[in-house]
PDB file of C-alpha atoms and ligand atoms in Angstrom:
ATOM      1  CA  MET A  96      41.488  85.546-109.863  1.00  0.00           C
ATOM      2  CA  PHE A  97      40.775  82.994-107.121  1.00  0.00           C
ATOM      3  CA  LYS A  98      43.657  82.347-104.740  1.00  0.00           C
ATOM      4  CA  LYS A  99      45.052  78.836-104.425  1.00  0.00           C
ATOM      5  CA  ASN A 100      45.230  78.956-100.626  1.00  0.00           C
ATOM      6  CA  PRO A 101      42.508  81.367 -99.592  1.00  0.00           C
ATOM      7  CA  LYS A 102      42.245  82.662 -96.039  1.00  0.00           C
ATOM      8  CA  VAL A 103      38.793  81.833 -94.724  1.00  0.00           C
ATOM      9  CA  SER A 104      37.057  83.811 -91.975  1.00  0.00           C
ATOM     10  CA  ILE A 105      33.932  82.524 -90.306  1.00  0.00           C
ATOM     11  CA  ILE A 106      31.738  85.095 -88.567  1.00  0.00           C
ATOM     12  CA  GLY A 107      29.820  83.473 -85.688  1.00  0.00           C
ATOM     13  CA  MET A 108      31.367  80.489 -83.923  1.00  0.00           C
ATOM     14  CA  GLY A 109      28.165  78.704 -82.986  1.00  0.00           C
ATOM     15  CA  TYR A 110      26.489  75.438 -83.900  1.00  0.00           C
ATOM     16  CA  VAL A 111      27.025  76.101 -87.619  1.00  0.00           C
ATOM     17  CA  GLY A 112      30.241  78.143 -87.620  1.00  0.00           C
ATOM     18  CA  LEU A 113      32.462  75.911 -85.502  1.00  0.00           C
ATOM     19  CA  PRO A 114      32.059  72.713 -87.600  1.00  0.00           C
ATOM     20  CA  LEU A 115      32.727  74.772 -90.734  1.00  0.00           C
ATOM     21  CA  ALA A 116      35.873  76.231 -89.177  1.00  0.00           C
ATOM     22  CA  ILE A 117      37.138  72.786 -88.186  1.00  0.00           C
ATOM     23  CA  LYS A 118      36.436  71.289 -91.624  1.00  0.00           C
ATOM     24  CA  PHE A 119      37.966  74.179 -93.568  1.00  0.00           C
ATOM     25  CA  SER A 120      41.054  74.141 -91.338  1.00  0.00           C
ATOM     26  CA  LYS A 121      42.019  70.803 -92.893  1.00  0.00           C
ATOM     27  CA  PHE A 122      42.747  72.691 -96.113  1.00  0.00           C
ATOM     28  CA  TYR A 123      43.075  76.394 -95.361  1.00  0.00           C
ATOM     29  CA  LYS A 124      44.026  78.887 -92.685  1.00  0.00           C
ATOM     30  CA  VAL A 125      40.832  79.783 -90.826  1.00  0.00           C
ATOM     31  CA  LYS A 126      39.872  82.696 -88.588  1.00  0.00           C
ATOM     32  CA  GLY A 127      36.959  82.073 -86.254  1.00  0.00           C
ATOM     33  CA  PHE A 128      35.413  85.386 -85.236  1.00  0.00           C
ATOM     34  CA  ASP A 129      32.658  85.766 -82.640  1.00  0.00           C
ATOM     35  CA  LEU A 130      31.512  88.858 -80.771  1.00  0.00           C
ATOM     36  CA  SER A 131      31.080  86.803 -77.597  1.00  0.00           C
ATOM     37  CA  LEU A 132      34.268  86.924 -75.556  1.00  0.00           C
ATOM     38  CA  SER A 133      33.120  84.032 -73.357  1.00  0.00           C
ATOM     39  CA  ARG A 134      32.547  81.866 -76.448  1.00  0.00           C
ATOM     40  CA  ILE A 135      36.012  82.733 -77.774  1.00  0.00           C
ATOM     41  CA  ASN A 136      37.693  82.124 -74.407  1.00  0.00           C
ATOM     42  CA  LYS A 137      36.082  78.683 -74.191  1.00  0.00           C
ATOM     43  CA  LEU A 138      37.132  77.808 -77.736  1.00  0.00           C
ATOM     44  CA  LYS A 139      40.694  78.892 -76.979  1.00  0.00           C
ATOM     45  CA  LYS A 140      40.633  76.358 -74.144  1.00  0.00           C
ATOM     46  CA  GLY A 141      39.227  73.719 -76.495  1.00  0.00           C
ATOM     47  CA  ILE A 142      35.731  73.763 -74.969  1.00  0.00           C
ATOM     48  CA  ASP A 143      32.669  73.547 -77.228  1.00  0.00           C
ATOM     49  CA  LYS A 144      29.450  74.515 -75.413  1.00  0.00           C
ATOM     50  CA  ASN A 145      27.524  72.264 -77.812  1.00  0.00           C
ATOM     51  CA  LEU A 146      29.732  69.310 -76.800  1.00  0.00           C
ATOM     52  CA  GLU A 147      30.068  68.337 -80.446  1.00  0.00           C
ATOM     53  CA  PHE A 148      33.855  68.513 -80.777  1.00  0.00           C
ATOM     54  CA  LYS A 149      36.824  67.284 -78.820  1.00  0.00           C
ATOM     55  CA  LYS A 150      39.572  69.566 -77.574  1.00  0.00           C
ATOM     56  CA  LYS A 151      42.046  68.294 -80.192  1.00  0.00           C
ATOM     57  CA  ASP A 152      39.631  69.208 -83.027  1.00  0.00           C
ATOM     58  CA  ILE A 153      38.939  72.688 -81.665  1.00  0.00           C
ATOM     59  CA  LEU A 154      42.601  73.471 -81.090  1.00  0.00           C
ATOM     60  CA  LYS A 155      43.783  72.733 -84.636  1.00  0.00           C
ATOM     61  CA  LYS A 156      46.820  74.800 -85.506  1.00  0.00           C
ATOM     62  CA  ASN A 157      45.214  76.238 -88.640  1.00  0.00           C
ATOM     63  CA  ILE A 158      42.380  77.947 -86.694  1.00  0.00           C
ATOM     64  CA  THR A 159      42.685  81.241 -84.840  1.00  0.00           C
ATOM     65  CA  TYR A 160      39.752  82.290 -82.629  1.00  0.00           C
ATOM     66  CA  SER A 161      39.149  85.909 -81.693  1.00  0.00           C
ATOM     67  CA  ASN A 162      36.504  88.459 -80.773  1.00  0.00           C
ATOM     68  CA  LYS A 163      38.699  91.174 -82.286  1.00  0.00           C
ATOM     69  CA  GLN A 164      37.591  92.352 -85.706  1.00  0.00           C
ATOM     70  CA  LYS A 165      41.134  92.954 -86.888  1.00  0.00           C
ATOM     71  CA  ILE A 166      41.689  89.207 -87.348  1.00  0.00           C
ATOM     72  CA  LEU A 167      39.479  89.554 -90.423  1.00  0.00           C
ATOM     73  CA  LYS A 168      42.180  91.580 -92.184  1.00  0.00           C
ATOM     74  CA  ASP A 169      43.534  89.773 -95.280  1.00  0.00           C
ATOM     75  CA  THR A 170      40.504  87.493 -95.530  1.00  0.00           C
ATOM     76  CA  ASP A 171      39.742  86.053 -98.964  1.00  0.00           C
ATOM     77  CA  ILE A 172      36.502  84.231 -98.169  1.00  0.00           C
ATOM     78  CA  PHE A 173      34.023  85.385 -95.519  1.00  0.00           C
ATOM     79  CA  ILE A 174      31.377  82.954 -94.287  1.00  0.00           C
ATOM     80  CA  VAL A 175      28.544  84.417 -92.210  1.00  0.00           C
ATOM     81  CA  THR A 176      27.037  82.073 -89.617  1.00  0.00           C
ATOM     82  CA  VAL A 177      25.420  84.500 -87.182  1.00  0.00           C
ATOM     83  CA  PRO A 178      21.949  83.803 -85.767  1.00  0.00           C
ATOM     84  CA  THR A 179      18.735  85.015 -87.398  1.00  0.00           C
ATOM     85  CA  PRO A 180      16.128  84.570 -84.679  1.00  0.00           C
ATOM     86  CA  LEU A 181      12.485  85.588 -84.975  1.00  0.00           C
ATOM     87  CA  LYS A 182      11.241  88.605 -83.046  1.00  0.00           C
ATOM     88  CA  LYS A 183       8.071  88.538 -80.935  1.00  0.00           C
ATOM     89  CA  ASN A 184       6.063  89.697 -83.962  1.00  0.00           C
ATOM     90  CA  ASN A 185       7.453  86.730 -85.956  1.00  0.00           C
ATOM     91  CA  LYS A 186       9.546  89.017 -88.152  1.00  0.00           C
ATOM     92  CA  PRO A 187      13.221  88.026 -88.511  1.00  0.00           C
ATOM     93  CA  ASP A 188      15.678  89.877 -86.312  1.00  0.00           C
ATOM     94  CA  LEU A 189      18.252  90.983 -88.873  1.00  0.00           C
ATOM     95  CA  TYR A 190      20.426  92.837 -86.380  1.00  0.00           C
ATOM     96  CA  PRO A 191      23.196  90.148 -86.190  1.00  0.00           C
ATOM     97  CA  ILE A 192      23.390  89.756 -89.973  1.00  0.00           C
ATOM     98  CA  ILE A 193      23.477  93.530 -90.508  1.00  0.00           C
ATOM     99  CA  GLN A 194      26.137  93.872 -87.813  1.00  0.00           C
ATOM    100  CA  ALA A 195      28.237  91.074 -89.386  1.00  0.00           C
ATOM    101  CA  THR A 196      27.866  92.608 -92.866  1.00  0.00           C
ATOM    102  CA  LYS A 197      29.015  96.017 -91.600  1.00  0.00           C
ATOM    103  CA  ILE A 198      32.079  94.380 -90.044  1.00  0.00           C
ATOM    104  CA  ILE A 199      32.875  92.569 -93.320  1.00  0.00           C
ATOM    105  CA  ARG A 200      32.507  95.854 -95.217  1.00  0.00           C
ATOM    106  CA  LYS A 201      35.475  97.252 -93.291  1.00  0.00           C
ATOM    107  CA  TYR A 202      37.762  94.449 -94.496  1.00  0.00           C
ATOM    108  CA  LEU A 203      36.293  93.735 -97.937  1.00  0.00           C
ATOM    109  CA  LYS A 204      38.898  93.684-100.699  1.00  0.00           C
ATOM    110  CA  LYS A 205      38.975  93.107-104.396  1.00  0.00           C
ATOM    111  CA  ASN A 206      38.093  89.518-105.406  1.00  0.00           C
ATOM    112  CA  ASN A 207      36.748  88.553-101.972  1.00  0.00           C
ATOM    113  CA  ILE A 208      33.919  86.056-101.686  1.00  0.00           C
ATOM    114  CA  ILE A 209      31.155  86.370 -99.085  1.00  0.00           C
ATOM    115  CA  ILE A 210      28.934  83.419 -98.277  1.00  0.00           C
ATOM    116  CA  TYR A 211      25.813  83.781 -96.123  1.00  0.00           C
ATOM    117  CA  GLU A 212      25.047  80.508 -94.325  1.00  0.00           C
ATOM    118  CA  SER A 213      22.619  82.162 -91.917  1.00  0.00           C
ATOM    119  CA  THR A 214      18.978  81.400 -92.633  1.00  0.00           C
ATOM    120  CA  VAL A 215      17.356  84.361 -94.361  1.00  0.00           C
ATOM    121  CA  TYR A 216      14.183  84.984 -96.362  1.00  0.00           C
ATOM    122  CA  PRO A 217      14.427  85.166-100.180  1.00  0.00           C
ATOM    123  CA  GLY A 218      15.696  88.589-101.213  1.00  0.00           C
ATOM    124  CA  CYS A 219      17.332  89.423 -97.882  1.00  0.00           C
ATOM    125  CA  THR A 220      20.919  89.217 -99.129  1.00  0.00           C
ATOM    126  CA  GLU A 221      20.234  91.366-102.229  1.00  0.00           C
ATOM    127  CA  GLU A 222      17.987  93.886-100.490  1.00  0.00           C
ATOM    128  CA  ILE A 223      19.651  94.236 -97.071  1.00  0.00           C
ATOM    129  CA  CYS A 224      23.231  92.915 -97.198  1.00  0.00           C
ATOM    130  CA  LEU A 225      24.346  93.895-100.697  1.00  0.00           C
ATOM    131  CA  PRO A 226      23.513  97.628-100.337  1.00  0.00           C
ATOM    132  CA  LEU A 227      25.470  97.645 -97.057  1.00  0.00           C
ATOM    133  CA  LEU A 228      28.483  96.062 -98.742  1.00  0.00           C
ATOM    134  CA  THR A 229      28.490  98.507-101.638  1.00  0.00           C
ATOM    135  CA  SER A 230      27.848 101.644 -99.572  1.00  0.00           C
ATOM    136  CA  SER A 231      30.807 103.849 -98.592  1.00  0.00           C
ATOM    137  CA  ARG A 232      33.273 101.549-100.320  1.00  0.00           C
ATOM    138  CA  LYS A 233      35.468 102.108-103.320  1.00  0.00           C
ATOM    139  CA  LEU A 234      34.836  98.540-104.474  1.00  0.00           C
ATOM    140  CA  LYS A 235      32.259  98.188-107.217  1.00  0.00           C
ATOM    141  CA  LEU A 236      29.791  95.365-107.523  1.00  0.00           C
ATOM    142  CA  ASN A 237      30.396  93.131-110.569  1.00  0.00           C
ATOM    143  CA  THR A 238      33.778  94.744-111.157  1.00  0.00           C
ATOM    144  CA  ASP A 239      35.736  94.239-107.948  1.00  0.00           C
ATOM    145  CA  PHE A 240      33.574  91.728-106.160  1.00  0.00           C
ATOM    146  CA  PHE A 241      30.763  89.566-107.356  1.00  0.00           C
ATOM    147  CA  PHE A 242      27.396  88.588-106.076  1.00  0.00           C
ATOM    148  CA  ARG A 243      25.529  85.629-107.479  1.00  0.00           C
ATOM    149  CA  LEU A 244      22.478  83.834-106.307  1.00  0.00           C
ATOM    150  CA  LEU A 245      22.586  80.087-106.635  1.00  0.00           C
ATOM    151  CA  PRO A 246      19.792  78.874-108.907  1.00  0.00           C
ATOM    152  CA  ARG A 247      17.030  77.243-106.930  1.00  0.00           C
ATOM    153  CA  LYS A 248      16.007  73.710-107.789  1.00  0.00           C
ATOM    154  CA  ASN A 249      12.239  73.271-107.862  1.00  0.00           C
TER     155      ASN A 249
HETATM  156  N1  LIG B  59      21.759  75.020 -86.415  1.00  0.00           N
HETATM  157  C1  LIG B  59      21.581  74.463 -87.618  1.00  0.00           C
HETATM  158  O1  LIG B  59      21.480  73.238 -87.811  1.00  0.00           O
HETATM  159  C2  LIG B  59      21.551  75.351 -88.823  1.00  0.00           C
HETATM  160  C3  LIG B  59      21.645  74.797 -90.081  1.00  0.00           C
HETATM  161  C4  LIG B  59      21.701  75.620 -91.176  1.00  0.00           C
HETATM  162  C5  LIG B  59      21.646  76.998 -91.003  1.00  0.00           C
HETATM  163  N2  LIG B  59      21.511  77.509 -89.770  1.00  0.00           N
HETATM  164  C6  LIG B  59      21.485  78.949 -89.626  1.00  0.00           C
HETATM  165  O2  LIG B  59      22.805  79.384 -89.293  1.00  0.00           O
HETATM  166  C7  LIG B  59      22.709  80.537 -88.445  1.00  0.00           C
HETATM  167  C8  LIG B  59      23.521  80.303 -87.197  1.00  0.00           C
HETATM  168  O3  LIG B  59      22.913  79.270 -86.429  1.00  0.00           O
HETATM  169  P1  LIG B  59      23.656  78.652 -85.160  1.00  0.00           P
HETATM  170  O4  LIG B  59      22.767  77.528 -84.719  1.00  0.00           O
HETATM  171  O5  LIG B  59      25.081  78.365 -85.492  1.00  0.00           O
HETATM  172  O6  LIG B  59      23.596  79.870 -84.114  1.00  0.00           O
HETATM  173  P2  LIG B  59      24.357  79.958 -82.697  1.00  0.00           P
HETATM  174  O7  LIG B  59      23.499  80.822 -81.840  1.00  0.00           O
HETATM  175  O8  LIG B  59      24.765  78.592 -82.225  1.00  0.00           O
HETATM  176  O9  LIG B  59      25.718  80.716 -83.054  1.00  0.00           O
HETATM  177  C9  LIG B  59      25.766  82.016 -83.540  1.00  0.00           C
HETATM  178  C10 LIG B  59      27.033  82.696 -83.013  1.00  0.00           C
HETATM  179  O10 LIG B  59      27.134  83.956 -83.656  1.00  0.00           O
HETATM  180  C11 LIG B  59      27.641  84.896 -82.720  1.00  0.00           C
HETATM  181  N3  LIG B  59      27.309  86.240 -83.209  1.00  0.00           N
HETATM  182  C12 LIG B  59      26.147  86.920 -83.162  1.00  0.00           C
HETATM  183  N4  LIG B  59      26.251  88.094 -83.820  1.00  0.00           N
HETATM  184  C13 LIG B  59      27.530  88.173 -84.279  1.00  0.00           C
HETATM  185  C14 LIG B  59      28.245  89.134 -85.045  1.00  0.00           C
HETATM  186  N5  LIG B  59      27.681  90.239 -85.506  1.00  0.00           N
HETATM  187  N6  LIG B  59      29.560  88.890 -85.316  1.00  0.00           N
HETATM  188  C15 LIG B  59      30.149  87.758 -84.884  1.00  0.00           C
HETATM  189  N7  LIG B  59      29.521  86.801 -84.169  1.00  0.00           N
HETATM  190  C16 LIG B  59      28.221  86.997 -83.884  1.00  0.00           C
HETATM  191  C17 LIG B  59      27.005  84.499 -81.395  1.00  0.00           C
HETATM  192  O11 LIG B  59      27.759  84.977 -80.302  1.00  0.00           O
HETATM  193  C18 LIG B  59      27.022  82.960 -81.497  1.00  0.00           C
HETATM  194  O12 LIG B  59      28.179  82.394 -80.909  1.00  0.00           O
HETATM  195  C19 LIG B  59      21.212  80.760 -88.189  1.00  0.00           C
HETATM  196  O13 LIG B  59      20.738  81.714 -89.123  1.00  0.00           O
HETATM  197  C20 LIG B  59      20.608  79.418 -88.481  1.00  0.00           C
HETATM  198  O14 LIG B  59      19.261  79.513 -88.860  1.00  0.00           O
HETATM  199  C21 LIG B  59      21.487  76.728 -88.674  1.00  0.00           C
END
């Protein structure tokens, strides 16, 4: 069921997404997707705004950077690393995570895995993201793709 050489797509090439992309690219083909064209253009030139990585690390041959959604086609594992800032009323701004989930929904296929790295409150993935993933799709939860919460250690 799980592919030997999965194609990994990381949604959000920021402080969290870029290191993940660079690490995963040692083993797998990685797509680094970000909505920000300026971020993508810098990465394509090997420039990390956080000054964490050198040009040679950013320009690994196994990573493709793009702001075009179509690079997510044929993805096996999606990793969401978009921001989840707080709004003025201290409630989380879920817009980026909802937007990322709707993009994934377009490319979701049987046996895909979706990992949310973004910081969210307990219940957010089941109550907000999962209904978005299962709506208007032919894929059925627990038949075609699977959703599990990792057990929490107390
Ligand atoms: N920074 C940390 O040490 C850390 C650690 C663990 C978890 N987190 C969580 O990870 C998430 C990301 O944090 P970060 O520090 O990497 O944020 P960041 O602001 O550095 O990067 C987020 C990137 O996502 C892009 N983005 C926004 N919406 C998008 C969308 N719909 N599709 C594609 N790209 C989109 C932005 O353009 C930006 O480049 C947050 O929820 C954060 O709480 C952060």
